[in-house]
CSV table of C-alpha atoms in Angstrom, one decimal:
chain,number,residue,atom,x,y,z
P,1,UNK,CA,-19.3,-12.3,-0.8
P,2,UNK,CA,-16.0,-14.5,0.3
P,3,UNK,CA,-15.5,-15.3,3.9
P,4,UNK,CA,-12.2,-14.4,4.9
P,5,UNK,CA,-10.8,-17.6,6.0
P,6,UNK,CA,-11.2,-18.9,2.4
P,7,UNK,CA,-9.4,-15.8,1.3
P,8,UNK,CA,-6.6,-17.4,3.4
P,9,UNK,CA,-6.7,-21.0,2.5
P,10,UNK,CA,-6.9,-19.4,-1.5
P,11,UNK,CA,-3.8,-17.2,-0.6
P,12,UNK,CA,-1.9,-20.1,1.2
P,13,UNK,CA,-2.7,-22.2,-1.9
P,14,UNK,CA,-1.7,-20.0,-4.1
P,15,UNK,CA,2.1,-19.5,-4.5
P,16,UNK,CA,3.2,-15.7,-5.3
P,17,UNK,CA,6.1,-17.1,-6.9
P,18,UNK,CA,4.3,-19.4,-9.1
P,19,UNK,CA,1.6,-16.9,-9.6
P,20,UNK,CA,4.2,-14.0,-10.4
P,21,UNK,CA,5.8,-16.3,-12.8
P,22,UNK,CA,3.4,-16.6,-15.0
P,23,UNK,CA,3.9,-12.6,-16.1
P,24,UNK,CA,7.4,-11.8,-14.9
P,25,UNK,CA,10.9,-13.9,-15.4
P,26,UNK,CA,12.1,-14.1,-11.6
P,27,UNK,CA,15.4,-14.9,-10.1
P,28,UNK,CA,16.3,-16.3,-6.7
P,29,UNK,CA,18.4,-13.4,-4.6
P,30,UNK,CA,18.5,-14.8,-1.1
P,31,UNK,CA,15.8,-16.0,0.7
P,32,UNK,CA,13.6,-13.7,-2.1
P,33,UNK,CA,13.1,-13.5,-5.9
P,34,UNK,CA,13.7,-10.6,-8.0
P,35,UNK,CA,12.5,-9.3,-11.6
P,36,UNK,CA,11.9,-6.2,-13.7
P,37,UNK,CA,8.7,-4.7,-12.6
P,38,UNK,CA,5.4,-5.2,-14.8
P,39,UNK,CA,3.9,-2.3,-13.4
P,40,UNK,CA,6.6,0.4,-15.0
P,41,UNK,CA,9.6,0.9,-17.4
P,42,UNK,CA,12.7,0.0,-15.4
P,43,UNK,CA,16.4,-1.7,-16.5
P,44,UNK,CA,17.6,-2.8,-13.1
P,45,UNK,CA,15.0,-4.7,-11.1
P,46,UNK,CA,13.2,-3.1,-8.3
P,47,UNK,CA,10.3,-5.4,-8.3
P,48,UNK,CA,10.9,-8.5,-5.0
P,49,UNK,CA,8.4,-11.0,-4.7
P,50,UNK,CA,8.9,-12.9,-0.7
P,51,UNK,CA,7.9,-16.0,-0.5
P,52,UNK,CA,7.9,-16.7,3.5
P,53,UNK,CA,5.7,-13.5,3.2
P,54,UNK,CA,3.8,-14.4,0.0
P,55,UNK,CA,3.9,-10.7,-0.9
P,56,UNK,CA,5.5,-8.6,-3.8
P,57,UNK,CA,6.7,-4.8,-3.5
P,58,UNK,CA,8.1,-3.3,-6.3
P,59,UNK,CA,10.8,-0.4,-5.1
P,60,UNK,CA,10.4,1.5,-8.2
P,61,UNK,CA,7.3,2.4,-8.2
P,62,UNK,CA,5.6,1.1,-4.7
P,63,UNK,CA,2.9,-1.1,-6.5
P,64,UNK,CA,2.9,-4.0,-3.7
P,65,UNK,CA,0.4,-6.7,-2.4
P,66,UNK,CA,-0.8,-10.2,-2.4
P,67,UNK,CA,-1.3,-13.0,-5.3
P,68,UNK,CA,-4.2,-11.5,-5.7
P,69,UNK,CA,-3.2,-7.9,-5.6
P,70,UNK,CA,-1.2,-9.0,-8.3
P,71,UNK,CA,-3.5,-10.9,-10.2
P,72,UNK,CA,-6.4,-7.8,-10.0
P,73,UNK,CA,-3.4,-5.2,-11.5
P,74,UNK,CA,-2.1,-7.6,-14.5
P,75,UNK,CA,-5.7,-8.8,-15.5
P,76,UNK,CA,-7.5,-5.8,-15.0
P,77,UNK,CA,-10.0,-7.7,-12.8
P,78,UNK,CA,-12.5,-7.3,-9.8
P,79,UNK,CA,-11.5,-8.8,-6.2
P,80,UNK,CA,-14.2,-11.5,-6.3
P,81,UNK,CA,-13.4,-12.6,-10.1
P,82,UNK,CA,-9.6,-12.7,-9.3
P,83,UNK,CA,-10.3,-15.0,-5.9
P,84,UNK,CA,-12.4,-17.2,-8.0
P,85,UNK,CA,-9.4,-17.7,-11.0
P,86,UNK,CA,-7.1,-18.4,-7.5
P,87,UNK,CA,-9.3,-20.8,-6.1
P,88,UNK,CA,-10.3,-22.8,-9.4
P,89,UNK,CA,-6.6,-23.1,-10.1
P,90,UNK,CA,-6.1,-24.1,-6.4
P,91,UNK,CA,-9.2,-26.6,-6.9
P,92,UNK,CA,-10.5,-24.8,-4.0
P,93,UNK,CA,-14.4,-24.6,-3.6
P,94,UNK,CA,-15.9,-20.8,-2.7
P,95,UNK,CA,-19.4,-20.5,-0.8
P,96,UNK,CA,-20.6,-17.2,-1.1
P,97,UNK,CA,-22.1,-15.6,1.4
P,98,UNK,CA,-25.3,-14.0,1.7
P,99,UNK,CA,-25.4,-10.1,1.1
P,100,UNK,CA,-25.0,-8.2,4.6
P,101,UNK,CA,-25.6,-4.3,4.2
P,102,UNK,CA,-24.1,-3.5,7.8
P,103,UNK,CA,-21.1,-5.9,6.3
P,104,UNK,CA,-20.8,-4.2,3.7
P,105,UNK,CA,-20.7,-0.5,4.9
P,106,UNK,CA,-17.7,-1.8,7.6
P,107,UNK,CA,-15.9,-2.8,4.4
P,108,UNK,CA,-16.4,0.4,2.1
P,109,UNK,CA,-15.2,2.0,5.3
P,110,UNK,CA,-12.1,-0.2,5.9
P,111,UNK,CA,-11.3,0.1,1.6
P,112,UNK,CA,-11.6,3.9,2.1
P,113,UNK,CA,-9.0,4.1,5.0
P,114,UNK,CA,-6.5,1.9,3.0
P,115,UNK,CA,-7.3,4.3,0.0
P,116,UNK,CA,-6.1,6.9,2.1
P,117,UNK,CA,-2.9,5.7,4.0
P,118,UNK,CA,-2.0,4.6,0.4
P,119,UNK,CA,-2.3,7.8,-1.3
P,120,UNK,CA,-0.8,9.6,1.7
P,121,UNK,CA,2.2,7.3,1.8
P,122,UNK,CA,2.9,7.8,-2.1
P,123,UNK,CA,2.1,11.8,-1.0
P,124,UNK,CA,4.7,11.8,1.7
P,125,UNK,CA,7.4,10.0,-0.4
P,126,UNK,CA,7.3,12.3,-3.1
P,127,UNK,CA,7.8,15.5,-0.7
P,128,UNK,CA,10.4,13.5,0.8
P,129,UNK,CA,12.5,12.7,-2.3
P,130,UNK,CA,11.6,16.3,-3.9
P,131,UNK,CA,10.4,19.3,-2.0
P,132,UNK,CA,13.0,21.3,-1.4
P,133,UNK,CA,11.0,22.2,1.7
P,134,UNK,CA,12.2,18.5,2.9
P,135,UNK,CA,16.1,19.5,2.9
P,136,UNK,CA,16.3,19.7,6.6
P,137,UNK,CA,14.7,16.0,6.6
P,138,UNK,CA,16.7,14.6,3.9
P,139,UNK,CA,19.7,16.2,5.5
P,140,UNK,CA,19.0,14.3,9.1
P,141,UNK,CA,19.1,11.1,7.1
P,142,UNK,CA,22.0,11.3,5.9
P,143,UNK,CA,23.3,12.5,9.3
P,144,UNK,CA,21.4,9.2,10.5
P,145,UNK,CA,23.7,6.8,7.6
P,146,UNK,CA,20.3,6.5,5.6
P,147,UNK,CA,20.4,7.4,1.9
P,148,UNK,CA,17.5,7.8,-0.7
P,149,UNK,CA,17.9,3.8,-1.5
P,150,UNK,CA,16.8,3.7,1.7
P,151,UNK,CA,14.1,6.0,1.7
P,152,UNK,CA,12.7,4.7,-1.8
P,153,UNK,CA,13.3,1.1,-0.4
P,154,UNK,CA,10.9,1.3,2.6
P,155,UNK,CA,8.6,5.1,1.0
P,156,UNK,CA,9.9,7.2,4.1
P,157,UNK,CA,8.1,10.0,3.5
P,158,UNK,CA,8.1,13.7,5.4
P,159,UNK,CA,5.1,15.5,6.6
P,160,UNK,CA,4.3,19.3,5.5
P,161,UNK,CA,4.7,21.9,8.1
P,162,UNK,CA,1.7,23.4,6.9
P,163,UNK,CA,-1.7,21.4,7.7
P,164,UNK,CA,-3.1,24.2,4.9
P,165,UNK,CA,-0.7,21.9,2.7
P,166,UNK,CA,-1.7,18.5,3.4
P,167,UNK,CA,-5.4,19.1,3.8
P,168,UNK,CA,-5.5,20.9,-0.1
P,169,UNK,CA,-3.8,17.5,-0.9
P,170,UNK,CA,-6.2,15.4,0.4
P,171,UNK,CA,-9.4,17.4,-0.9
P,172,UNK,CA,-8.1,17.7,-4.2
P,173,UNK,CA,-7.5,13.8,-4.3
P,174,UNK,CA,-11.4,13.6,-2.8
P,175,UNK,CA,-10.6,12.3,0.6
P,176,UNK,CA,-13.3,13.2,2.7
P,177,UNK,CA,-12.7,14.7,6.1
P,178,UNK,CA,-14.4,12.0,7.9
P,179,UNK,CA,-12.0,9.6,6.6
P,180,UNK,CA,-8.4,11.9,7.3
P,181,UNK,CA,-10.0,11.6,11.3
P,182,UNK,CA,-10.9,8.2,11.1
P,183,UNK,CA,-7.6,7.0,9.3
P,184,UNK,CA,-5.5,9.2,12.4
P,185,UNK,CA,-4.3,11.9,9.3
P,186,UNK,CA,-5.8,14.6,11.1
P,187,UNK,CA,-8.0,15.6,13.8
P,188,UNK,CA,-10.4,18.8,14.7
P,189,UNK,CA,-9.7,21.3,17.0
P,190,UNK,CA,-11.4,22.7,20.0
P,191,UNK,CA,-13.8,25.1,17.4
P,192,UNK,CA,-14.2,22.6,14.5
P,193,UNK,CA,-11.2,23.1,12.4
P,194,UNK,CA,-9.8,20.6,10.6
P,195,UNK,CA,-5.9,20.1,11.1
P,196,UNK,CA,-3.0,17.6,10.0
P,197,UNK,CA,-1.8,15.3,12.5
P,198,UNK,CA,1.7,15.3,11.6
P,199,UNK,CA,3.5,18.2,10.6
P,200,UNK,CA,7.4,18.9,9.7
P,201,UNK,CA,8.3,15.1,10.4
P,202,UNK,CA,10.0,11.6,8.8
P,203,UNK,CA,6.7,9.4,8.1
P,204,UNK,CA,7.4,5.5,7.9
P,205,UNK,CA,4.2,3.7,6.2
P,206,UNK,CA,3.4,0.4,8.0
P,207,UNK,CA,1.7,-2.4,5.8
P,208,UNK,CA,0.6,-5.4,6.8
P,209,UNK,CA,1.2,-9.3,5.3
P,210,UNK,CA,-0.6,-8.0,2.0
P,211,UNK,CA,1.0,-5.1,1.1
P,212,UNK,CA,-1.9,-2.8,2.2
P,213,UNK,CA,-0.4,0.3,4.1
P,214,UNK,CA,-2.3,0.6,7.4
P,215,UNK,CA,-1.0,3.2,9.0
């Protein structure tokens, strides 16, 4: 197992632009760098890789992340193999750590709510840009000056009014109902029942520095 701070010396080291390079042909636009996205069929680039932020997101298709984010989708490789390539190429040395169950368990735990704020964001979006349920909510953007560029740029999304909805969502993509509570999706009533947090409302995904949708 890799300690986190080498994870961050590996990232700092690292260069998204230089590491993007290698599979995509960039171009400067600002203070960022565009390019057609590797992760889907598009003509006019979507795909932005930020430097300051050493993060891509592609705006097509929402694939987004770190160098090594990047590195684990175009090689097809595991998280520890793809911090090794970074760090060899960096000339970075790695010491492992030693195996720690209770470690372990807080990061299954941590990878399963990321797993779910993911799939929910990519859920919500889709409703958003499509269910004609979501007129009203498309319609109060508009009234607001925000378009669907804007709602693709950043995957605003819009909650179900139904919690039957969003929980036959979640169960059929085999997020368990521990995790919806844990992750703040949804919460049990005063006799047990499960029940969507958010209902009938605009939902704005917050990532952190890596891409990783949080909440």
């Amino acid at each position: 197992m890799i300690d986190q701070a080498t994870i961050d010396r590996i990232l700092d080291a690292a260069q998204i632009v230089d590491v993007v390079s290698e599979f995509v042909t960039l171009r400067r636009r600002g203070v960022n760098y565009i390019g057609l996205c590797p992760f889907h069929n598009e003509k006019t680039p979507s795909f932005i890789v930020d430097q300051s932020r050493q993060n891509f997101k592609c705006f097509g298709c929402g694939e987004g992340g770190s160098a090594i984010t990047f590195v684990m989708k175009m090689e097809n490789l595991g998280f520890a193999d793809t911090v090794r390539r970074l760090a060899e190429k960096a000339g970075i040395s790695i010491v492992e750590e030693v195996y720690d169950a209770a470690e372990e368990k807080r990061r299954k735990a941590r990878t399963a709510l990321l797993v779910a704020h993911k799939k929910a964001a990519v859920f919500f979006h889709r409703l958003l840009l499509c269910s004609p349920k979501a007129a009203e909510a498309r319609a109060y953007l508009n009234s607001r000056g925000y378009g669907a560029d804007m709602a693709k740029r950043w995957q605003v999304g819009w909650a179900p009014d139904s919690s039957r909805e969003f929980l036959a969502w979640a169960r059929r993509e085999g997020i368990p109902d521990q995790v919806l509570i844990d992750s703040g999706l949804a919460n049990r009533g005063e006799r047990g029942d499960l029940y969507a947090r958010f209902r009938d409302r605009l939902m704005f995904p917050i990532n952190n520095v890596y891409g990783e949708c949080v909440a």
